[in-house]
Coordinates of C-alpha atoms in Angstrom, one line a residue:
Chain A
M30 CA 94.3 -63.3 -2.2
K31 CA 93.1 -66.9 -1.7
L32 CA 95.1 -67.1 1.5
S33 CA 93.4 -64.0 2.8
M34 CA 89.9 -65.2 2.0
K35 CA 90.7 -68.5 3.8
R36 CA 92.0 -66.5 6.8
F37 CA 88.9 -64.3 6.8
A38 CA 86.5 -67.3 6.6
L39 CA 88.4 -69.0 9.4
A40 CA 88.2 -65.9 11.6
L41 CA 84.5 -65.6 10.8
A42 CA 83.9 -69.2 11.8
M43 CA 85.8 -68.9 15.0
A44 CA 83.9 -65.7 15.9
A45 CA 80.6 -67.5 15.3
L46 CA 81.7 -70.4 17.4
C47 CA 82.8 -68.2 20.3
H48 CA 79.5 -66.3 20.2
A49 CA 77.4 -69.5 20.2
A50 CA 79.5 -70.9 23.1
A51 CA 79.1 -67.7 25.0
A52 CA 75.4 -67.5 24.6
G53 CA 75.0 -71.2 25.4
D54 CA 77.1 -70.8 28.6
L55 CA 75.0 -68.1 30.1
K56 CA 73.4 -69.5 33.2
I57 CA 72.0 -68.7 36.6
S58 CA 73.9 -70.5 39.2
A59 CA 72.1 -69.4 42.4
L60 CA 69.7 -66.8 43.9
A61 CA 71.1 -63.6 45.4
A62 CA 72.2 -63.9 49.0
D63 CA 69.3 -64.3 51.5
A64 CA 66.7 -64.8 48.7
T65 CA 64.4 -67.7 49.4
E66 CA 62.4 -67.5 46.2
L67 CA 62.8 -66.5 42.6
D68 CA 60.4 -63.9 41.3
L69 CA 59.2 -64.4 37.7
F70 CA 57.9 -61.6 35.5
S71 CA 56.3 -61.5 32.1
P72 CA 58.9 -61.4 29.2
D73 CA 56.5 -58.9 27.5
A74 CA 57.3 -55.2 27.6
D75 CA 55.1 -54.6 30.6
G76 CA 57.2 -56.9 32.8
A77 CA 54.3 -57.7 35.0
Y78 CA 54.8 -59.9 38.0
L79 CA 53.6 -63.5 37.4
K80 CA 54.7 -65.7 40.3
S81 CA 57.5 -66.6 42.7
V82 CA 59.1 -70.1 42.9
E83 CA 60.6 -71.3 46.1
L84 CA 64.3 -72.0 46.2
S85 CA 63.8 -75.7 47.0
K86 CA 61.8 -76.2 43.8
L87 CA 64.5 -74.7 41.6
K88 CA 67.2 -76.7 39.8
F89 CA 70.4 -74.9 39.1
P90 CA 72.0 -74.0 36.8
I91 CA 69.1 -72.4 34.8
A92 CA 70.0 -71.6 31.2
I93 CA 69.6 -68.0 30.2
L94 CA 68.0 -67.5 26.8
E95 CA 68.5 -63.8 26.5
D96 CA 70.3 -61.0 28.5
R97 CA 67.8 -58.1 28.4
N98 CA 68.0 -54.7 30.2
G99 CA 70.0 -56.0 33.1
G100 CA 67.7 -59.0 33.5
F101 CA 67.4 -62.4 31.9
I102 CA 64.9 -64.4 29.9
V103 CA 64.7 -68.0 31.1
R104 CA 62.5 -71.0 30.4
L105 CA 60.9 -72.7 33.3
E106 CA 58.3 -75.5 33.0
G107 CA 58.1 -74.8 29.3
K108 CA 57.3 -71.1 29.7
K109 CA 59.5 -68.1 29.2
Y110 CA 59.9 -65.7 32.1
Y111 CA 61.9 -62.5 32.8
V112 CA 64.1 -62.6 35.8
N113 CA 65.4 -59.4 37.5
G114 CA 69.2 -59.3 37.3
P115 CA 70.0 -58.3 40.9
D116 CA 67.8 -61.2 42.1
V117 CA 70.2 -63.9 40.9
I118 CA 73.8 -64.8 40.5
A119 CA 74.7 -65.4 36.8
N120 CA 77.8 -65.8 34.8
N121 CA 77.0 -62.9 32.5
V122 CA 79.9 -60.6 31.4
Y123 CA 79.7 -57.2 33.0
K124 CA 80.3 -54.3 30.7
V125 CA 82.7 -51.6 31.7
T126 CA 81.7 -49.1 29.1
A127 CA 78.9 -46.7 30.1
E128 CA 76.2 -46.8 27.4
C129 CA 74.0 -44.1 28.7
D130 CA 74.3 -40.4 29.3
N131 CA 75.3 -39.4 32.8
A132 CA 73.9 -35.9 32.6
F133 CA 71.9 -34.6 35.5
T134 CA 69.3 -32.1 34.4
T135 CA 66.0 -31.0 35.5
S136 CA 63.8 -29.8 32.7
L137 CA 61.2 -27.1 33.5
V138 CA 58.5 -27.9 31.1
G139 CA 55.3 -26.0 30.8
A140 CA 53.3 -29.2 30.3
T141 CA 52.2 -32.2 32.3
R142 CA 53.7 -35.6 31.5
G143 CA 51.6 -37.6 29.1
I144 CA 51.3 -41.4 29.0
A145 CA 54.8 -41.9 27.6
G146 CA 57.8 -39.7 28.2
K147 CA 61.2 -39.2 26.8
G148 CA 63.9 -41.7 27.3
C149 CA 67.5 -42.0 26.2
Chain B
M15 CA 75.6 14.2 78.3
K16 CA 71.9 14.5 78.0
R17 CA 72.3 14.7 74.2
F18 CA 74.4 11.5 74.2
W19 CA 71.7 9.5 75.9
V20 CA 69.1 10.9 73.6
Y21 CA 71.2 9.6 70.7
V22 CA 71.6 6.2 72.3
L23 CA 67.9 5.9 73.0
S24 CA 66.9 7.0 69.4
I25 CA 69.3 4.4 67.9
M26 CA 68.0 1.7 70.2
A27 CA 64.4 2.5 69.3
F28 CA 65.3 2.3 65.7
A29 CA 67.3 -0.9 66.2
H30 CA 64.3 -2.5 68.0
I31 CA 62.0 -1.7 65.1
T32 CA 64.4 -3.0 62.4
L33 CA 65.5 -6.1 64.3
N34 CA 62.2 -7.3 65.7
F35 CA 59.8 -6.1 63.0
S36 CA 60.0 -6.1 59.2
P37 CA 58.3 -3.0 57.9
L38 CA 56.7 -3.8 54.6
G39 CA 58.4 -7.1 54.7
L40 CA 61.7 -5.5 53.6
G41 CA 63.8 -6.5 56.5
D42 CA 62.7 -10.1 56.3
R43 CA 63.5 -10.1 52.5
A44 CA 66.9 -8.7 53.1
D45 CA 67.5 -11.3 55.8
K46 CA 66.5 -14.2 53.6
Y47 CA 68.6 -13.0 50.7
L48 CA 71.7 -12.6 52.8
Q49 CA 71.0 -16.0 54.4
D50 CA 71.0 -17.4 50.9
L51 CA 74.3 -15.6 50.0
F52 CA 75.9 -16.9 53.2
N53 CA 74.7 -20.5 52.4
T54 CA 76.0 -20.3 48.8
Y55 CA 79.4 -18.9 49.5
A56 CA 80.2 -20.1 53.0
G57 CA 78.4 -23.4 52.5
S58 CA 81.5 -25.5 51.9
L59 CA 83.3 -23.9 54.7
V60 CA 80.5 -24.2 57.3
Y61 CA 79.1 -27.6 56.3
G62 CA 81.8 -29.7 54.7
A63 CA 81.2 -33.1 53.2
P64 CA 77.8 -34.9 53.0
Q65 CA 76.8 -37.6 55.5
E66 CA 78.0 -41.1 54.4
D67 CA 74.7 -42.7 55.5
V68 CA 72.4 -41.1 53.0
T69 CA 71.9 -42.2 49.4
I70 CA 69.3 -41.0 46.9
L71 CA 68.0 -43.6 44.5
L72 CA 66.7 -41.6 41.6
L73 CA 64.3 -42.8 39.0
T74 CA 65.0 -41.0 35.7
D75 CA 63.4 -40.9 32.2
E76 CA 66.0 -43.4 31.0
A77 CA 65.0 -46.2 33.4
L78 CA 61.3 -45.5 32.8
S79 CA 61.9 -45.7 29.1
T80 CA 63.8 -49.0 29.3
H81 CA 61.6 -50.8 31.8
Q82 CA 58.2 -49.1 31.4
R83 CA 58.2 -48.0 27.8
G84 CA 58.2 -44.4 29.2
H85 CA 54.8 -44.8 30.8
W86 CA 54.0 -42.8 33.9
P87 CA 52.9 -43.5 36.5
A88 CA 55.0 -46.6 36.6
S89 CA 53.3 -49.8 37.5
Y90 CA 53.5 -50.9 41.2
D91 CA 55.2 -54.1 40.0
F92 CA 58.0 -51.9 38.7
H93 CA 58.4 -50.2 42.1
G94 CA 58.4 -53.6 43.6
K95 CA 61.2 -54.7 41.3
V96 CA 63.3 -51.7 42.2
L97 CA 62.7 -52.1 45.9
N98 CA 63.5 -55.9 45.8
S99 CA 66.7 -55.1 44.0
L100 CA 67.5 -52.7 46.7
L101 CA 66.6 -55.2 49.5
H102 CA 69.5 -57.4 48.3
E103 CA 71.9 -54.6 49.4
K104 CA 70.5 -54.5 52.9
P105 CA 69.9 -50.8 53.4
R106 CA 69.4 -49.3 56.9
A107 CA 66.0 -47.7 56.0
V108 CA 64.1 -46.7 52.9
F109 CA 62.0 -43.7 52.2
I110 CA 59.7 -43.8 49.2
D111 CA 59.0 -40.3 47.8
F112 CA 56.2 -41.3 45.5
L113 CA 52.5 -40.6 46.1
W114 CA 50.9 -43.9 45.2
L115 CA 47.5 -42.5 44.2
S116 CA 46.8 -44.7 41.2
Q117 CA 44.1 -47.2 41.9
R118 CA 45.2 -50.8 41.4
P119 CA 43.7 -52.4 38.3
E120 CA 41.5 -55.4 38.7
A121 CA 43.2 -58.8 38.3
I122 CA 42.9 -60.5 34.9
A123 CA 42.0 -64.2 35.2
A124 CA 44.3 -65.9 37.7
A125 CA 47.2 -63.5 37.2
P126 CA 48.3 -61.4 40.2
R127 CA 47.1 -57.8 40.4
D128 CA 49.5 -55.0 39.8
G129 CA 50.7 -54.2 43.4
D130 CA 50.6 -57.7 44.7
Y131 CA 54.3 -58.0 44.1
L132 CA 55.0 -54.6 45.8
I133 CA 53.1 -55.9 48.9
K134 CA 55.2 -59.1 48.8
V135 CA 58.4 -57.1 48.6
L136 CA 57.4 -54.8 51.5
Q137 CA 56.6 -57.9 53.6
R138 CA 60.2 -59.0 52.9
Y139 CA 61.4 -55.6 54.2
N140 CA 59.2 -56.2 57.2
R141 CA 60.8 -59.6 57.9
A142 CA 64.3 -58.2 57.4
S143 CA 63.4 -55.4 60.0
I144 CA 64.2 -52.7 57.5
P145 CA 61.9 -49.7 58.1
V146 CA 60.1 -48.3 55.1
Y147 CA 58.7 -44.8 55.1
L148 CA 56.1 -43.7 52.5
S149 CA 55.1 -40.2 51.4
S150 CA 51.4 -40.1 52.2
T151 CA 48.3 -38.1 52.1
P152 CA 44.9 -39.3 53.4
A153 CA 44.1 -40.3 49.7
V154 CA 47.2 -42.6 49.6
E155 CA 46.3 -44.3 52.9
Q156 CA 42.7 -44.8 51.6
N157 CA 44.1 -46.2 48.3
W158 CA 46.5 -48.6 49.9
P159 CA 44.9 -50.1 53.1
E160 CA 47.1 -53.2 52.4
L161 CA 50.2 -51.2 53.4
N162 CA 49.2 -50.5 57.0
G163 CA 51.7 -52.1 59.2
L164 CA 54.2 -52.5 56.3
V165 CA 55.2 -48.8 55.9
T166 CA 55.3 -45.8 58.1
H167 CA 53.3 -42.9 56.6
V168 CA 55.1 -39.6 56.6
G169 CA 54.0 -36.2 55.3
A170 CA 54.6 -35.3 51.7
E171 CA 54.0 -31.5 51.7
L172 CA 56.7 -29.0 50.7
R173 CA 56.9 -25.5 52.2
I174 CA 58.0 -22.7 49.9
D175 CA 58.6 -19.1 50.5
P176 CA 55.6 -17.2 49.1
V177 CA 57.8 -14.4 47.8
D178 CA 60.7 -16.1 46.1
F179 CA 59.5 -19.7 46.0
V180 CA 62.7 -21.0 47.7
S181 CA 62.4 -24.1 49.8
R182 CA 64.2 -23.0 53.0
T183 CA 62.0 -24.2 55.7
Y184 CA 61.4 -27.8 56.5
P185 CA 58.7 -28.5 59.1
A186 CA 59.2 -31.0 61.9
A187 CA 55.6 -32.3 61.5
L188 CA 52.5 -31.5 59.5
T189 CA 50.1 -32.5 62.2
T190 CA 50.6 -33.9 65.7
E191 CA 50.6 -37.4 64.2
V192 CA 52.2 -37.0 60.8
E193 CA 55.8 -36.1 60.9
T194 CA 57.9 -35.1 57.9
P195 CA 60.2 -37.8 56.5
A196 CA 63.6 -36.4 57.5
F197 CA 62.5 -35.8 61.2
R198 CA 60.8 -39.2 61.5
I199 CA 63.7 -41.1 59.9
A200 CA 66.4 -39.3 61.9
R201 CA 64.5 -39.8 65.2
E202 CA 64.1 -43.5 64.5
V203 CA 67.5 -44.2 63.0
R204 CA 69.4 -42.2 65.6
P205 CA 67.2 -42.2 68.7
H206 CA 70.1 -41.2 70.9
L207 CA 70.3 -37.9 69.2
F208 CA 66.8 -36.8 70.1
R209 CA 65.7 -37.0 73.7
Q210 CA 62.6 -34.9 72.9
R211 CA 60.6 -34.8 69.8
P212 CA 61.6 -31.7 67.8
T213 CA 58.9 -29.2 66.9
E214 CA 60.7 -26.2 65.6
P215 CA 60.7 -26.0 61.8
M216 CA 64.2 -26.3 60.3
D217 CA 66.0 -23.8 58.1
V218 CA 67.7 -26.2 55.8
F219 CA 71.4 -25.4 55.3
W220 CA 72.5 -26.6 51.9
G221 CA 75.8 -28.3 51.5
T222 CA 77.8 -26.9 48.6
S223 CA 81.0 -29.1 48.7
S224 CA 81.6 -31.5 45.8
N225 CA 80.8 -35.1 46.5
K226 CA 83.3 -37.6 45.1
K227 CA 80.7 -40.3 44.9
N228 CA 78.8 -38.2 42.4
S229 CA 81.9 -37.5 40.2
W230 CA 80.3 -39.7 37.5
M231 CA 77.5 -37.2 37.0
K232 CA 77.7 -34.4 34.5
A233 CA 75.9 -31.1 35.0
E234 CA 76.1 -27.4 34.2
E235 CA 78.9 -25.4 35.8
H236 CA 77.6 -23.2 38.6
D237 CA 78.4 -19.5 38.1
A238 CA 79.8 -18.7 41.5
D239 CA 81.3 -15.3 40.8
I240 CA 80.8 -13.7 44.2
A241 CA 81.7 -10.2 42.9
K242 CA 79.1 -10.4 40.3
V243 CA 76.5 -11.6 42.7
A244 CA 77.5 -8.9 45.2
L245 CA 77.0 -6.2 42.6
Y246 CA 74.0 -7.5 40.7
G247 CA 72.4 -10.2 42.9
F248 CA 71.7 -13.8 41.9
S249 CA 70.8 -14.3 38.3
G250 CA 69.6 -17.4 36.6
V251 CA 69.1 -20.8 38.0
K252 CA 71.1 -24.0 37.5
T253 CA 71.0 -27.8 38.1
P254 CA 74.4 -28.7 39.6
V255 CA 75.8 -32.0 40.4
P256 CA 73.9 -32.7 43.7
F257 CA 75.5 -32.6 47.1
N258 CA 73.9 -35.8 48.3
T259 CA 75.2 -39.1 47.1
T260 CA 73.0 -40.3 44.2
L261 CA 72.5 -43.6 42.4
Y262 CA 70.2 -44.0 39.4
V263 CA 67.6 -46.7 39.3
R264 CA 69.0 -47.4 35.8
D265 CA 72.3 -48.5 37.4
L266 CA 70.6 -50.5 40.2
L267 CA 68.6 -52.6 37.7
K268 CA 71.5 -52.9 35.2
Q269 CA 74.7 -53.0 37.1
V270 CA 77.8 -52.2 35.2
G271 CA 81.4 -53.0 36.3
G272 CA 84.5 -54.9 35.5
T273 CA 83.7 -58.1 37.5
R274 CA 80.9 -59.3 39.7
E275 CA 83.1 -58.6 42.8
E276 CA 83.6 -55.0 41.6
V277 CA 79.9 -54.5 41.1
R278 CA 79.1 -56.0 44.6
E279 CA 81.7 -53.7 46.2
Q280 CA 80.3 -50.6 44.5
A281 CA 76.7 -51.5 45.4
A282 CA 77.7 -52.1 49.0
A283 CA 79.5 -48.7 49.2
L284 CA 76.3 -47.0 48.0
M285 CA 73.6 -48.9 49.7
K286 CA 74.6 -51.3 52.4
G287 CA 73.5 -50.0 55.8
K288 CA 72.5 -46.6 54.2
I289 CA 69.3 -44.7 54.4
I290 CA 67.9 -44.8 50.9
L291 CA 65.6 -42.1 49.6
Y292 CA 63.8 -43.3 46.5
G293 CA 62.6 -40.4 44.4
A294 CA 62.2 -39.3 40.8
N295 CA 63.5 -36.8 38.3
L296 CA 61.2 -37.1 35.4
S297 CA 60.3 -34.8 32.6
G298 CA 56.8 -33.3 33.0
V299 CA 56.6 -34.5 36.6
N300 CA 57.1 -31.3 38.5
D301 CA 58.3 -32.5 41.8
L302 CA 61.1 -29.9 41.8
I303 CA 62.4 -27.5 44.4
F304 CA 64.2 -24.2 44.2
T305 CA 67.0 -24.2 46.7
P306 CA 68.5 -21.3 48.7
T307 CA 71.7 -21.7 46.6
R308 CA 69.5 -20.9 43.5
D309 CA 69.6 -24.4 42.1
I310 CA 66.7 -26.5 40.8
L311 CA 66.6 -30.0 42.1
P312 CA 64.1 -32.9 42.3
G313 CA 62.0 -32.7 45.5
V314 CA 63.6 -35.8 47.1
Y315 CA 66.8 -33.7 47.6
L316 CA 65.1 -31.5 50.1
H317 CA 64.3 -34.5 52.3
A318 CA 67.8 -35.7 51.8
M319 CA 69.4 -32.3 52.8
A320 CA 67.1 -31.9 55.8
L321 CA 68.0 -35.5 56.9
D322 CA 71.7 -34.7 56.3
N323 CA 71.3 -31.6 58.6
L324 CA 69.6 -33.7 61.3
L325 CA 72.3 -36.4 61.2
R326 CA 75.0 -33.8 61.4
W327 CA 73.6 -31.4 64.0
G328 CA 70.9 -33.6 65.8
P329 CA 68.6 -31.5 67.9
E330 CA 70.9 -28.5 67.3
Y331 CA 69.7 -28.0 63.7
K332 CA 69.4 -24.5 62.5
S333 CA 66.1 -22.6 62.7
A334 CA 64.8 -19.1 62.5
T335 CA 64.5 -18.8 66.3
G336 CA 67.3 -21.1 67.4
Q337 CA 67.2 -23.0 70.7
G338 CA 67.5 -22.2 74.3
L339 CA 66.7 -18.7 75.6
L340 CA 66.7 -17.2 72.2
A341 CA 63.7 -19.2 71.2
N342 CA 61.7 -17.0 73.6
D343 CA 60.4 -13.8 71.9
I344 CA 61.1 -11.6 74.9
W345 CA 64.6 -12.8 75.5
R346 CA 65.2 -12.6 71.8
G347 CA 64.2 -9.0 71.7
L348 CA 66.3 -8.2 74.7
W349 CA 69.3 -10.1 73.3
N350 CA 69.0 -8.1 70.0
L351 CA 69.0 -4.8 71.9
L352 CA 71.9 -5.8 74.1
I353 CA 74.0 -6.5 71.0
V354 CA 73.1 -3.2 69.5
L355 CA 73.7 -1.2 72.8
P356 CA 77.5 -0.9 72.4
V357 CA 76.9 0.0 68.7
A358 CA 74.5 2.7 69.7
M359 CA 76.9 4.1 72.3
L360 CA 79.8 4.0 69.9
L361 CA 77.8 5.8 67.2
A362 CA 76.4 8.3 69.6
F363 CA 79.9 9.1 71.0
F364 CA 81.6 9.5 67.6
Y365 CA 78.8 11.3 65.8
R366 CA 77.7 13.6 68.6
R367 CA 77.6 17.3 67.9
P368 CA 80.0 19.2 70.1
D369 CA 78.4 21.3 72.8
S370 CA 78.3 25.1 72.4
G371 CA 81.7 26.6 73.1
T372 CA 83.6 23.5 72.1
P373 CA 85.8 24.0 69.1
I374 CA 84.4 22.2 66.0
P375 CA 86.7 19.2 65.2
D376 CA 88.4 18.8 61.9
Q377 CA 85.8 17.7 59.3
G378 CA 88.3 16.5 56.7
A379 CA 90.1 13.3 56.0
S380 CA 90.4 12.2 59.6
R381 CA 86.6 12.2 59.9
V382 CA 86.3 9.9 56.8
L383 CA 89.0 7.6 58.2
R384 CA 87.2 7.5 61.5
S385 CA 83.9 6.6 59.8
V386 CA 85.6 3.8 57.9
C387 CA 87.2 2.4 61.0
I388 CA 83.8 2.6 62.8
I389 CA 82.0 0.8 60.0
L390 CA 84.7 -2.0 59.9
A391 CA 84.6 -2.3 63.7
L392 CA 80.8 -2.7 63.5
A393 CA 81.0 -5.2 60.7
C394 CA 83.4 -7.3 62.8
W395 CA 81.2 -6.9 65.9
F396 CA 78.0 -8.1 64.1
A397 CA 79.8 -10.9 62.3
A398 CA 81.3 -12.2 65.6
W399 CA 77.8 -12.2 67.2
G400 CA 76.4 -13.8 64.1
I401 CA 78.8 -16.6 64.4
V402 CA 78.1 -17.0 68.1
E403 CA 74.3 -17.2 67.3
F404 CA 74.8 -19.6 64.4
V405 CA 77.2 -22.0 66.3
Y406 CA 75.9 -21.8 69.8
F407 CA 72.3 -20.8 69.6
N408 CA 71.6 -22.5 66.2
V409 CA 70.0 -19.5 64.7
S410 CA 70.0 -19.7 60.9
A411 CA 72.1 -17.3 59.0
G412 CA 69.1 -15.2 58.2
T413 CA 69.1 -13.7 61.6
V414 CA 72.9 -13.3 61.4
A415 CA 72.2 -11.2 58.4
G416 CA 69.7 -9.2 60.5
Y417 CA 72.5 -8.2 62.7
L418 CA 74.3 -6.6 59.8
A419 CA 72.5 -3.5 60.8
F420 CA 75.6 -1.5 60.1
L421 CA 74.1 -1.5 56.6
T422 CA 71.6 0.8 58.0
L423 CA 74.3 3.0 59.5
G424 CA 73.1 5.8 57.3
F425 CA 69.8 5.6 58.9
F426 CA 71.3 5.7 62.3
L427 CA 73.3 8.8 61.4
N428 CA 70.2 10.5 60.0
I429 CA 68.5 9.7 63.2
I430 CA 71.3 11.5 65.1
G431 CA 70.8 14.4 62.8
M432 CA 67.1 14.3 63.4
A433 CA 67.6 14.1 67.1
D434 CA 69.9 17.2 66.8
W435 CA 67.3 19.0 64.8
L436 CA 64.5 18.2 67.2
M437 CA 66.6 19.2 70.2
D438 CA 67.4 22.4 68.6
H439 CA 64.0 23.3 67.3
V440 CA 61.5 21.9 69.9
P441 CA 62.5 24.3 72.7
T442 CA 62.2 27.2 70.2
W443 CA 58.8 26.0 69.1
K444 CA 57.8 25.5 72.7
T445 CA 58.8 29.1 73.6
K446 CA 57.0 30.5 70.5
V447 CA 53.8 28.6 71.2
C448 CA 53.9 29.6 74.9
C449 CA 54.5 33.3 74.0
R450 CA 51.7 33.2 71.5
L451 CA 49.4 31.6 73.9
A452 CA 50.3 34.1 76.6
R453 CA 49.7 37.0 74.2
T454 CA 46.4 35.6 73.2
L455 CA 45.3 35.1 76.8
G456 CA 46.6 38.6 77.7
R457 CA 44.5 40.2 75.0
H458 CA 41.4 38.6 76.4

């Protein structure tokens, strides 16, 4: 029993270490091909555009704080920004498992869309 | 012999009325319905696979929920983000099927206004020489003066059949200046195809083959039981896996794959050098169309299908009147009658009543067999001419169906009977009237 507990604790520690290493290693290494500036958006839910930074003023790699909805949260000049995933080249791990429903439907509803609609 | 020609003329007169007019709109309805049947069941045979050059980028509820918290209309910054992601894939041209009617909010402090980023992205398209077409109305142009020179405004109106609400017809232009998206894009992307600017409205032919690139999509199975439809007509509507290659905005913004290389390869296959039609399929936003194949699809698919038709057939796209001589009303009327002439002669010959003194032929099984053979021969005759018209004169299947006048064979035969009756009775009436008149005059 003691041995099992030790093994379990060791496995837990290794998993924690791996996760920390993975998160720490996430970085943006370059802009997408042909891009000359990096577009920065608000990390808030509205994702509003804030500014663009020229390629010459960027220092790579840029550490990724969070992988969110296909984009990344980064810190530049002390502020957090959201960066659109396709705009950059990063070392994130691509998932091969589809998470969303691939159904194609058209719903005939007898109402006009309100402010917020349905999502998955 | 005189009787024979009376038969022929009677049938020709009837054919002229049924083929060139549509009493009570019934002929036209039948034509359209048969056109739809032809499209639904012969679509894969006639049309084949979709064009490789067209991809639909579809905004769905899911992407809106993830990136905009489900709010509609989406912010202009969001559209900018989508279009910028697309720009990395170097498309050939982009059509935006959104009516940008929302007024841009005022800027807060020194922050950019919603829409500034969209303008920035469209300027990038401009620098990359990638044409952008925008669905517009005068209100959109007024709302977005900043877009002049960055986008080409194209018409956003849909045409539906007032009787069954099917979107069959796709106009070439709404006014002399404003063209419809498919015609404008096809003319500019493939200028060698169109020596003259097309003006004739297109009868969109819907592809019905399955598209391997859409195999990831799940949809309701289409009930394609032709026997059922032949007996009872179309029933119910469906949303099938679409014919045109489709990519969700969800997957553009959050790309999924085994490795980065794999993702790049997939993205290039769907977008690099392609004509991208950016549209939406959102709950409660009723930009939906009812197709001739009895499917309900987002409106952007009508533009995609029309564009697919134009890239496939060029100026020889299908229309109600076709091209060449047939587009002229007089020639068309004459052509219709010429096709019916052998039919009229055949019917007149076989269904003529024997002259007096000639023994009455056998009225039994041989007559039935003969009738069946005649009907089959006529079906083949009209089908053959229908194919000639569709393939060589680019007349839509609707007119092909019009030629299926053998369906009105019963009417023809009744006309023969009526002609017989008239020929028998008119002389008698004439004699009676004359005699009565003579008697009356004699009395006075």
